[in-house]
Amino acid sequence: RHAVCIFYLVLRALDTIEDDMTISLNVKVPMLHEFHSYLYQPEWKYMESKEKDRQVLEDFPTISSEFRSLSKVYQEVISDICHKMGVGMAEFLEKKVDSQNEWDKYCHYVAGLVGIGLSRLFSASELEDPIVGQDTDLANSMGLFLQKTNIIRDYLEDQLEGREFWPREVWSRYAKKLSDLAKPENIDMAVQCLNELITNALHHVPDVLTYLSRLKNQSVFNFCAIPQVMAIATLAACYNNKQVFRGVVKIRKGQAVTLMMDATNIQAVKTIMYQYVEEIYQKIPSADPSCNKTQQIVASIRAQSLPHGPLASRHHYSPIYVSCAMLLAALSWQYLTTVSKAAEDLVQTGEN
C-alpha cells in the first residue's frame, strides 16, 4: 500500500513538471530526464511551478524521504519507471502521434509504464507470483487498453481543447484533417475511423485476460480488473456510435456499479468480456472497412472468454467487502485516468 501511494505521488510530481507550460523547454527537458535522480536528493524541490498541484514539487523532500524509507526493491521499481516515463514525456513534448506504432509508444509512456510498475510492485510484495512483474508485455497491454479507450472516447473533448491523439496513419484514410471527422457531412467516414481504432484496442483484450488469470490476491485482482471491464463496456458503447463525434459517450452509473460489484474473479470477468464483445459483434456493419478484422478479434476473444459457469454473484460478498472493493476500484480507475489525462494535456500543450 505504501509503495503504491508513493508511486502515485512521485508520478504526480513528474506530471506536474510536464504539465507546467511556464517552464521553458530547455529547463523542462533536462528535469524530465533527471527527475528519477531527485528521489535520492533529500533537499531537492521546485518552487517556481504555477500548476495547481505544485505542492507535490514544493514539498518534494517529504515525498522523497518517504520514498527512501521504502524497501529497496520498491525503490528500484519506482525509480526505474519514473526514469523511463520522464524520457518518454520529453520525447513527445514536441511530437505528434503519427503511426500506429507511435500510438502504442505514446500509450506505453503514459499508461503502459504505470501497468508495468504496478505489476512489479505486486510481485515485489509477494502478493503475486514473480511472473506478474516479469511479463512486461502483458502489463503494458493492461495500460494500453485503458489509455486507448480514453483516447477513443474523448475525441470531441480533445478536439475542443486543441489536443490530438488519434494516430494520423489511421484517420488520414478517412479525412484530410482530424477535426474534419466532427463535421456532420463526414459522419459516415468518421464512424468507420472510430470502428478501426476500437478494433485496434480490442487486440489487447486477450493479454488482459491472460494477465488477470494469473492474479491470486483479491484486492490486487479488483484493483486491476474493474478498470478493464469498464473499458470494454465503454468501447461497446462507442462502437459504430455517431454520438462520439457529437458529445460524450459514457456508460450508465448503474452499469458501472454492477461492473464494480461483479468483476471479482476471472470467470466473471471473462463472462463480462464475452457479453460486451458480443454486443460489438451485433453492431458490426457489413460494409465497414474493418468488418473482417473486427470479426476476427471478436472471435479470438470469444474463444478465450467463453463462459464455463454462471456469473459470480456479488451477493456472495459482505457489504463491507463490497464497499472496500468499490472504493479500491474507483481509486484505481481515477488514478489511471488522472495520470493519463495529465500526460495527454501537457503533450498536446507542448506541441502547440
CSV table of C-alpha atoms in Angstrom, one decimal:
chain,number,residue,atom,x,y,z
A,1,ARG,CA,0.0,0.0,0.0
A,2,HIS,CA,2.7,2.5,1.0
A,3,ALA,CA,4.7,1.7,-2.2
A,4,VAL,CA,1.7,2.3,-4.4
A,5,CYS,CA,0.9,5.5,-2.7
A,6,ILE,CA,4.4,6.9,-3.0
A,7,PHE,CA,4.5,5.7,-6.6
A,8,TYR,CA,1.4,7.8,-7.3
A,9,LEU,CA,2.8,10.9,-5.6
A,10,VAL,CA,6.1,10.6,-7.5
A,11,LEU,CA,4.3,10.3,-10.8
A,12,ARG,CA,2.0,13.2,-9.8
A,13,ALA,CA,5.2,15.4,-9.3
A,14,LEU,CA,6.6,14.2,-12.6
A,15,ASP,CA,3.3,15.0,-14.4
A,16,THR,CA,3.2,18.5,-12.7
A,17,ILE,CA,6.6,19.4,-14.2
A,18,GLU,CA,5.4,18.1,-17.6
A,19,ASP,CA,2.1,20.0,-17.3
A,20,ASP,CA,3.7,23.4,-16.4
A,21,MET,CA,3.9,25.5,-19.5
A,22,THR,CA,5.7,28.3,-17.6
A,23,ILE,CA,8.8,26.1,-17.5
A,24,SER,CA,10.8,26.6,-20.7
A,25,LEU,CA,11.7,23.5,-22.7
A,26,ASN,CA,15.4,24.0,-22.2
A,27,VAL,CA,14.7,23.6,-18.4
A,28,LYS,CA,11.9,21.1,-18.6
A,29,VAL,CA,13.5,18.5,-20.8
A,30,PRO,CA,16.6,18.0,-18.5
A,31,MET,CA,14.3,18.0,-15.5
A,32,LEU,CA,12.2,15.2,-17.0
A,33,HIS,CA,15.3,13.2,-17.9
A,34,GLU,CA,16.8,13.6,-14.4
A,35,PHE,CA,13.7,13.5,-12.3
A,36,HIS,CA,14.3,10.0,-11.1
A,37,SER,CA,17.6,11.1,-9.6
A,38,TYR,CA,15.8,13.7,-7.4
A,39,LEU,CA,14.3,10.9,-5.4
A,40,TYR,CA,17.8,10.4,-3.8
A,41,GLN,CA,18.4,14.1,-3.3
A,42,PRO,CA,16.9,14.9,0.2
A,43,GLU,CA,16.8,18.7,-0.3
A,44,TRP,CA,15.6,18.8,-3.9
A,45,LYS,CA,12.4,20.7,-4.5
A,46,TYR,CA,11.0,23.1,-7.1
A,47,MET,CA,9.4,26.3,-6.0
A,48,GLU,CA,8.6,28.0,-9.3
A,49,SER,CA,5.7,25.9,-10.6
A,50,LYS,CA,2.4,27.7,-11.3
A,51,GLU,CA,0.4,24.4,-11.6
A,52,LYS,CA,-2.5,23.6,-9.2
A,53,ASP,CA,-0.6,20.5,-8.0
A,54,ARG,CA,2.6,22.4,-7.3
A,55,GLN,CA,2.6,21.3,-3.6
A,56,VAL,CA,4.0,18.0,-4.6
A,57,LEU,CA,7.0,19.8,-6.0
A,58,GLU,CA,7.3,22.3,-3.2
A,59,ASP,CA,7.1,19.6,-0.6
A,60,PHE,CA,9.0,17.0,-2.6
A,61,PRO,CA,11.6,16.4,0.2
A,62,THR,CA,8.7,14.9,2.2
A,63,ILE,CA,7.8,12.6,-0.7
A,64,SER,CA,11.4,11.6,-1.4
A,65,SER,CA,12.0,10.9,2.3
A,66,GLU,CA,9.1,8.5,2.3
A,67,PHE,CA,10.4,7.0,-0.9
A,68,ARG,CA,13.8,6.4,0.6
A,69,SER,CA,12.2,4.7,3.6
A,70,LEU,CA,10.6,2.1,1.4
A,71,SER,CA,12.2,-1.3,0.8
A,72,LYS,CA,15.0,-1.2,-1.7
A,73,VAL,CA,13.1,-3.4,-4.1
A,74,TYR,CA,10.2,-0.9,-4.2
A,75,GLN,CA,12.6,2.0,-4.6
A,76,GLU,CA,14.2,0.3,-7.6
A,77,VAL,CA,10.9,-0.2,-9.4
A,78,ILE,CA,9.6,3.3,-8.8
A,79,SER,CA,12.9,5.0,-9.8
A,80,ASP,CA,13.2,2.9,-13.0
A,81,ILE,CA,9.6,3.6,-14.1
A,82,CYS,CA,10.0,7.3,-13.3
A,83,HIS,CA,13.2,7.4,-15.4
A,84,LYS,CA,11.5,5.8,-18.4
A,85,MET,CA,8.4,7.9,-18.1
A,86,GLY,CA,10.3,11.1,-17.9
A,87,VAL,CA,12.3,10.2,-21.0
A,88,GLY,CA,9.1,9.4,-22.8
A,89,MET,CA,7.4,12.6,-21.8
A,90,ALA,CA,10.3,14.6,-23.1
A,91,GLU,CA,10.2,12.8,-26.4
A,92,PHE,CA,6.5,13.6,-27.0
A,93,LEU,CA,6.6,17.2,-25.9
A,94,GLU,CA,7.1,18.4,-29.5
A,95,LYS,CA,5.9,15.4,-31.4
A,96,LYS,CA,2.6,14.3,-32.7
A,97,VAL,CA,1.3,10.7,-32.8
A,98,ASP,CA,1.6,9.7,-36.5
A,99,SER,CA,1.9,5.9,-36.9
A,100,GLN,CA,0.0,3.2,-35.1
A,101,ASN,CA,3.4,2.2,-33.7
A,102,GLU,CA,3.9,5.7,-32.3
A,103,TRP,CA,0.3,5.5,-30.8
A,104,ASP,CA,1.4,2.3,-29.0
A,105,LYS,CA,4.6,4.0,-27.9
A,106,TYR,CA,2.8,7.1,-26.6
A,107,CYS,CA,0.3,5.0,-24.7
A,108,HIS,CA,3.2,2.9,-23.3
A,109,TYR,CA,4.8,6.0,-21.8
A,110,VAL,CA,1.7,7.5,-20.2
A,111,ALA,CA,-0.1,4.3,-19.2
A,112,GLY,CA,1.8,1.1,-20.1
A,113,LEU,CA,4.6,2.0,-17.8
A,114,VAL,CA,2.1,2.5,-14.9
A,115,GLY,CA,0.9,-1.0,-15.5
A,116,ILE,CA,4.4,-2.4,-15.6
A,117,GLY,CA,5.4,-0.5,-12.5
A,118,LEU,CA,2.3,-1.7,-10.5
A,119,SER,CA,2.9,-5.2,-11.7
A,120,ARG,CA,6.5,-5.2,-10.5
A,121,LEU,CA,5.3,-3.8,-7.1
A,122,PHE,CA,2.7,-6.6,-6.8
A,123,SER,CA,5.3,-9.2,-7.4
A,124,ALA,CA,7.9,-7.5,-5.1
A,125,SER,CA,5.3,-7.5,-2.3
A,126,GLU,CA,5.0,-11.3,-2.8
A,127,LEU,CA,1.2,-10.8,-3.0
A,128,GLU,CA,1.6,-12.1,-6.6
A,129,ASP,CA,3.9,-14.5,-8.3
A,130,PRO,CA,7.1,-13.2,-9.9
A,131,ILE,CA,5.8,-13.8,-13.4
A,132,VAL,CA,3.2,-11.0,-12.9
A,133,GLY,CA,6.0,-8.4,-12.7
A,134,GLN,CA,8.3,-10.1,-15.2
A,135,ASP,CA,5.8,-10.3,-18.1
A,136,THR,CA,6.1,-6.7,-19.1
A,137,ASP,CA,4.2,-7.2,-22.4
A,138,LEU,CA,1.0,-8.3,-20.6
A,139,ALA,CA,1.4,-5.5,-18.0
A,140,ASN,CA,1.9,-3.0,-20.9
A,141,SER,CA,-1.3,-4.2,-22.6
A,142,MET,CA,-3.3,-3.5,-19.4
A,143,GLY,CA,-2.3,0.1,-19.6
A,144,LEU,CA,-2.7,0.4,-23.4
A,145,PHE,CA,-6.2,-0.9,-23.3
A,146,LEU,CA,-7.3,1.7,-20.8
A,147,GLN,CA,-5.4,4.5,-22.5
A,148,LYS,CA,-6.7,3.8,-26.0
A,149,THR,CA,-10.2,3.6,-24.7
A,150,ASN,CA,-9.8,7.0,-23.1
A,151,ILE,CA,-8.4,8.5,-26.3
A,152,ILE,CA,-11.1,7.0,-28.5
A,153,ARG,CA,-13.9,8.1,-26.2
A,154,ASP,CA,-12.5,11.6,-25.7
A,155,TYR,CA,-12.3,12.5,-29.4
A,156,LEU,CA,-14.6,15.5,-29.2
A,157,GLU,CA,-13.4,16.8,-25.9
A,158,ASP,CA,-9.8,16.7,-27.1
A,159,GLN,CA,-10.7,18.4,-30.3
A,160,LEU,CA,-12.5,21.2,-28.4
A,161,GLU,CA,-9.4,21.7,-26.3
A,162,GLY,CA,-7.0,21.6,-29.2
A,163,ARG,CA,-5.5,18.1,-28.5
A,164,GLU,CA,-5.0,15.3,-31.0
A,165,PHE,CA,-4.2,11.7,-30.0
A,166,TRP,CA,-5.8,9.6,-32.8
A,167,PRO,CA,-2.9,8.3,-34.9
A,168,ARG,CA,-2.6,10.1,-38.3
A,169,GLU,CA,-1.9,6.8,-40.1
A,170,VAL,CA,-5.5,5.8,-39.4
A,171,TRP,CA,-7.5,9.0,-39.5
A,172,SER,CA,-5.8,10.2,-42.7
A,173,ARG,CA,-7.5,7.4,-44.6
A,174,TYR,CA,-10.9,9.0,-43.7
A,175,ALA,CA,-10.3,12.7,-43.6
A,176,LYS,CA,-7.8,15.5,-44.6
A,177,LYS,CA,-7.7,16.8,-41.0
A,178,LEU,CA,-8.7,15.0,-37.8
A,179,SER,CA,-11.1,17.8,-37.0
A,180,ASP,CA,-13.0,17.1,-40.2
A,181,LEU,CA,-14.4,14.0,-38.6
A,182,ALA,CA,-16.6,16.1,-36.4
A,183,LYS,CA,-18.3,17.7,-39.4
A,184,PRO,CA,-21.9,16.3,-40.0
A,185,GLU,CA,-21.2,15.7,-43.7
A,186,ASN,CA,-18.3,13.4,-42.7
A,187,ILE,CA,-20.1,11.3,-40.1
A,188,ASP,CA,-20.0,8.0,-42.1
A,189,MET,CA,-16.3,8.2,-42.6
A,190,ALA,CA,-15.8,9.3,-39.0
A,191,VAL,CA,-17.6,6.2,-37.7
A,192,GLN,CA,-15.6,4.0,-39.9
A,193,CYS,CA,-12.4,5.5,-38.5
A,194,LEU,CA,-13.8,5.1,-35.0
A,195,ASN,CA,-14.5,1.4,-35.6
A,196,GLU,CA,-11.0,0.8,-36.9
A,197,LEU,CA,-9.5,2.3,-33.7
A,198,ILE,CA,-11.8,0.3,-31.5
A,199,THR,CA,-10.8,-2.9,-33.4
A,200,ASN,CA,-7.1,-1.9,-32.7
A,201,ALA,CA,-7.8,-1.5,-29.0
A,202,LEU,CA,-9.7,-4.9,-28.8
A,203,HIS,CA,-6.5,-6.7,-29.7
A,204,HIS,CA,-5.3,-6.0,-26.1
A,205,VAL,CA,-8.2,-8.0,-24.5
A,206,PRO,CA,-6.6,-11.4,-24.8
A,207,ASP,CA,-3.5,-10.1,-23.0
A,208,VAL,CA,-5.7,-8.5,-20.4
A,209,LEU,CA,-7.5,-11.9,-19.7
A,210,THR,CA,-4.2,-13.7,-19.5
A,211,TYR,CA,-2.8,-11.1,-17.1
A,212,LEU,CA,-5.9,-11.2,-14.8
A,213,SER,CA,-5.9,-15.0,-14.8
A,214,ARG,CA,-2.5,-15.0,-13.1
A,215,LEU,CA,-3.6,-12.8,-10.1
A,216,LYS,CA,-4.2,-14.5,-6.8
A,217,ASN,CA,-4.7,-11.7,-4.3
A,218,GLN,CA,-8.3,-10.5,-4.2
A,219,SER,CA,-7.5,-6.8,-3.6
A,220,VAL,CA,-5.0,-6.8,-6.4
A,221,PHE,CA,-7.5,-8.5,-8.7
A,222,ASN,CA,-10.2,-6.0,-8.0
A,223,PHE,CA,-7.7,-3.1,-8.5
A,224,CYS,CA,-6.7,-4.4,-11.9
A,225,ALA,CA,-9.9,-6.0,-13.2
A,226,ILE,CA,-12.5,-3.3,-12.6
A,227,PRO,CA,-11.0,-0.6,-14.9
A,228,GLN,CA,-10.6,-3.2,-17.6
A,229,VAL,CA,-14.3,-4.2,-17.6
A,230,MET,CA,-15.3,-0.6,-17.6
A,231,ALA,CA,-13.1,0.0,-20.6
A,232,ILE,CA,-14.7,-2.9,-22.6
A,233,ALA,CA,-18.1,-1.5,-21.7
A,234,THR,CA,-17.1,1.9,-22.9
A,235,LEU,CA,-15.8,0.6,-26.2
A,236,ALA,CA,-19.0,-1.4,-26.7
A,237,ALA,CA,-21.0,1.9,-26.1
A,238,CYS,CA,-18.7,3.8,-28.5
A,239,TYR,CA,-18.6,1.2,-31.3
A,240,ASN,CA,-20.3,2.4,-34.5
A,241,ASN,CA,-21.8,5.2,-32.5
A,242,LYS,CA,-22.1,8.6,-34.2
A,243,GLN,CA,-22.5,10.2,-30.8
A,244,VAL,CA,-18.8,10.0,-30.2
A,245,PHE,CA,-18.4,12.9,-32.6
A,246,ARG,CA,-21.3,14.9,-31.2
A,247,GLY,CA,-21.0,14.6,-27.4
A,248,VAL,CA,-19.8,12.4,-24.6
A,249,VAL,CA,-20.4,8.7,-24.6
A,250,LYS,CA,-20.4,7.2,-21.1
A,251,ILE,CA,-21.6,4.0,-19.5
A,252,ARG,CA,-24.5,4.4,-17.1
A,253,LYS,CA,-23.8,4.9,-13.4
A,254,GLY,CA,-25.8,1.8,-12.6
A,255,GLN,CA,-23.9,-0.2,-15.2
A,256,ALA,CA,-20.6,1.0,-13.7
A,257,VAL,CA,-21.7,-0.1,-10.2
A,258,THR,CA,-22.8,-3.5,-11.4
A,259,LEU,CA,-19.4,-4.0,-13.1
A,260,MET,CA,-17.6,-3.0,-9.9
A,261,MET,CA,-19.5,-5.5,-7.9
A,262,ASP,CA,-19.4,-8.4,-10.3
A,263,ALA,CA,-15.8,-8.3,-11.6
A,264,THR,CA,-14.3,-10.1,-8.6
A,265,ASN,CA,-13.0,-13.3,-10.2
A,266,ILE,CA,-11.5,-14.3,-13.6
A,267,GLN,CA,-14.6,-16.3,-14.7
A,268,ALA,CA,-16.8,-13.3,-14.0
A,269,VAL,CA,-14.5,-11.0,-16.0
A,270,LYS,CA,-14.4,-13.5,-18.9
A,271,THR,CA,-18.2,-13.5,-18.9
A,272,ILE,CA,-18.4,-9.7,-18.9
A,273,MET,CA,-15.9,-9.5,-21.7
A,274,TYR,CA,-17.8,-12.1,-23.7
A,275,GLN,CA,-21.1,-10.2,-23.3
A,276,TYR,CA,-19.6,-6.9,-24.4
A,277,VAL,CA,-17.7,-8.2,-27.5
A,278,GLU,CA,-21.0,-10.0,-28.4
A,279,GLU,CA,-22.6,-6.5,-28.2
A,280,ILE,CA,-20.0,-5.1,-30.5
A,281,TYR,CA,-20.3,-8.1,-32.9
A,282,GLN,CA,-24.1,-7.5,-33.3
A,283,LYS,CA,-23.3,-3.9,-34.4
A,284,ILE,CA,-20.6,-4.6,-37.0
A,285,PRO,CA,-21.8,-3.1,-40.3
A,286,SER,CA,-21.3,-5.5,-43.2
A,287,ALA,CA,-19.9,-2.6,-45.3
A,288,ASP,CA,-17.4,-1.4,-42.7
A,289,PRO,CA,-13.8,-1.4,-44.0
A,290,SER,CA,-12.7,-3.0,-40.7
A,291,CYS,CA,-15.5,-5.6,-40.7
A,292,ASN,CA,-13.4,-8.7,-41.2
A,293,LYS,CA,-10.7,-7.6,-38.7
A,294,THR,CA,-13.3,-6.7,-36.1
A,295,GLN,CA,-15.0,-10.1,-36.5
A,296,GLN,CA,-11.6,-11.9,-36.2
A,297,ILE,CA,-10.6,-10.2,-33.0
A,298,VAL,CA,-14.1,-10.8,-31.5
A,299,ALA,CA,-13.8,-14.5,-32.4
A,300,SER,CA,-10.4,-14.6,-30.7
A,301,ILE,CA,-11.8,-13.0,-27.5
A,302,ARG,CA,-14.8,-15.3,-27.6
A,303,ALA,CA,-12.6,-18.4,-27.7
A,304,GLN,CA,-10.7,-17.2,-24.7
A,305,SER,CA,-13.6,-15.9,-22.6
A,306,LEU,CA,-16.4,-18.5,-23.3
A,307,PRO,CA,-18.3,-18.8,-20.1
A,308,HIS,CA,-18.0,-22.1,-18.3
A,309,GLY,CA,-20.3,-21.2,-15.4
A,310,PRO,CA,-22.7,-18.6,-14.0
A,311,LEU,CA,-21.6,-15.1,-13.5
A,312,ALA,CA,-20.3,-14.7,-10.0
A,313,SER,CA,-22.9,-13.1,-7.8
A,314,ARG,CA,-22.0,-10.0,-5.8
A,315,HIS,CA,-24.3,-11.3,-3.0
A,316,HIS,CA,-21.6,-13.8,-2.0
A,317,TYR,CA,-19.6,-11.0,-0.5
A,318,SER,CA,-20.3,-9.0,2.6
A,319,PRO,CA,-21.4,-5.3,2.3
A,320,ILE,CA,-18.2,-4.2,3.9
A,321,TYR,CA,-16.1,-6.2,1.4
A,322,VAL,CA,-18.1,-4.8,-1.5
A,323,SER,CA,-17.7,-1.3,-0.2
A,324,CYS,CA,-14.0,-1.7,0.0
A,325,ALA,CA,-13.8,-3.3,-3.4
A,326,MET,CA,-15.8,-0.4,-4.9
A,327,LEU,CA,-13.5,2.2,-3.2
A,328,LEU,CA,-10.4,0.4,-4.4
A,329,ALA,CA,-11.8,0.2,-8.0
A,330,ALA,CA,-12.8,3.8,-8.0
A,331,LEU,CA,-9.3,4.8,-6.8
A,332,SER,CA,-7.6,2.7,-9.4
A,333,TRP,CA,-9.7,4.0,-12.3
A,334,GLN,CA,-9.3,7.6,-11.1
A,335,TYR,CA,-5.5,7.1,-10.7
A,336,LEU,CA,-5.0,5.7,-14.3
A,337,THR,CA,-7.4,8.2,-15.8
A,338,THR,CA,-5.8,11.2,-14.0
A,339,VAL,CA,-2.2,10.2,-14.7
A,340,SER,CA,-3.0,9.5,-18.4
A,341,LYS,CA,-5.1,12.7,-18.8
A,342,ALA,CA,-2.5,14.9,-17.2
A,343,ALA,CA,0.1,13.4,-19.5
A,344,GLU,CA,-2.2,13.9,-22.5
A,345,ASP,CA,-2.9,17.6,-21.6
A,346,LEU,CA,0.7,18.6,-21.5
A,347,VAL,CA,1.9,16.6,-24.5
A,348,GLN,CA,-0.6,18.5,-26.7
A,349,THR,CA,0.1,21.8,-25.0
A,350,GLY,CA,3.8,21.2,-25.7
A,351,GLU,CA,3.0,20.6,-29.3
A,352,ASN,CA,1.3,23.9,-29.6
